[in-house]
Every structure is written in C-alpha cells, then in structure tokens.
Amino acid sequence: MHAVPHHKGDLVYDRATNPLVVTFESLDGDKKEYPLYTIPTGTKKRNVKNQPARTRIKPAMIRKRLEKMRTFEGSEKAIRHSPWRMNLVCQLAAQQPTVVDSLLQMEFCIKKRAPPIVEKVIRRTCNLADMRHGLQPCQLEVAECFATQGTHLKRIKFMGRGRTGTKHRKHTHMRLVLREIDFPLKIALSRTVSQKKKWILRQQIAEQEAAVARQEVQEMKQLEALAKERDDLKEADDKK
C-alpha cells in the first residue's frame, strides 16, 4: 500500500482560453489538463456573469461510461456470522474511494470477525483483476459489497424447568464487485478544487504503480524466456 505523497503542485485556471479546463503544474514542470465542470469556490459575485454556467453531466452519460469499465466479481458462501453485522462492515468497505482505502479501513476496524473475511474476499478479487488485466488495487473501487442471509441451522435451545426450544445458527453470503476507476469522470464530478486535487493525485499514483507492475511483468517474461532457452540448450547438449 502506497501513501499519498506530499505534492506542492497547484491548480492554475486559464479562464481566457478555456474556462472548462484546469491545468495541473508539478514541481518537475509537467503540465496536465483536466476538465472542470464547476465554478471554483470563492469567486466574487460581480465576476459570476463572466463565468460559464455550471455544467452537469447527464446520468445517462455517467451510466454509459461506468458500463464500459471492467468489473470483477467475488463472493463467499456460508459464513458463520450474522448477516446484519456483516453488512455493516461491507457498507464501510463500499464507502471508500479506492480499494486501498477499503483495505486500510478493514485493517483498523474495531469489529473482530467480519473485517478479516471482507479483507480476504477483497484481496482475492484484486488478485483476479491483476492476473486477468494487470490492474492494481489503486486502480479499482468497490462498486458493490453487501451480505445476505444464508441457510440457518436449527439447534436445540435448553431452557429452564426441563423445557427446550429452537435456536438458529445464522449464516451469511457475501457478494463483492470491484470496478475499474474512471479518473476523468471522478475529477469532473468533484465539486470542490480540493476534491479534484485528491483525485488527480490518486490518478498519478495509479499510473506510477501500473507502470511499475508492467515493468515487473516484462522482467518476469524475459527471465522465463532465458530459463527456457537455457533448458533447451541443456537438452541439446545431453542428446549429443
């Protein structure tokens, strides 16, 4: 897990050329443009007339963009736990912006039994995303995470005066869906400049980790090719 680095870059608004574009300048001099769909806070009333109207993205456009994102499903069946208590932890994991934050919350959650189970399912689904498409946890978000009732087992409940009753041992089914993060959409939907800065930093961290992961995969492929070539040469020498 990588922490958010301390970045001293600043957002510069170029209202003269394009009022709906924000340029992010870093210390290295790199510049990137991101769309701005909201008027920055703190503008004076006399300048509001010169500012463009707040542009809202249509829900249909948001839905279409999210449908194009890659998703990965995970589940766990017959968990010996209360569905109501498990669902509280699932909701906590689903409220976080990225999977990295969800895993961090599971690590420090005060509950005892549910967080390790939810963390195990999240990590298992992250490994699935990494194996299939090479996506890292910082590039994923928890789209769905909830718990439902499983098959309850009936047992004997011993009571006073020689009487008996029925008690139910509760079981839970858990479902998890991880989705690839659409960073431009997150930046566009952010209402304040500070929120946009956070998503820009998250995007930069995700790009760096993805580049490192791709480099590691290439190195592993090269090592496997060298090992295979060495084995072929060894077999050829043995035949001679």
C-alpha angles and dihedrals in degrees: 000000000000123000122226106267122232104258122187096194120123137211114247120197118213101194094163097062103028121353093194096059128080122198120212114208118195130195091260091059096251114147127201128178123221129180119255117205097174134062111250115255118253098041115145121247093240090060095048091087090062092048121089119251116265108273116217121200112233115246090234090059091049091050093050092050092049092048090059092056117099116251133198125199129212133175144175124205134205098012112179095232141097112274093218094053093043091051091056091059092044090054090051091054092047093053095063121098096230139016090250090061091046092054090048091053091049090053094055100032113128093223114100111205108025103051096060090051093049091045091051092052092047093050092047091052091046089055089052091053091048094050095046104039107000094248118160126217091254088061094054136074133194104255096172132011122159142136129227135189119280131196109305117216118224116225136173117269113204115213138175127293093030094295127137134202140178126271128185124223103212124224130188139210117208128201126192132184121188119196133193112254118246098211097184089054092048090051092048093049094049112109101202135046092240091057090050090051091052093051091046090054091047089052092051091049091048092051092049094049092046090052091050091048092050090050091051091051091051091049091050091051091050092050091048090050091050091048091049091049091050091050091050091051090048092051091048091052091049092053091052 
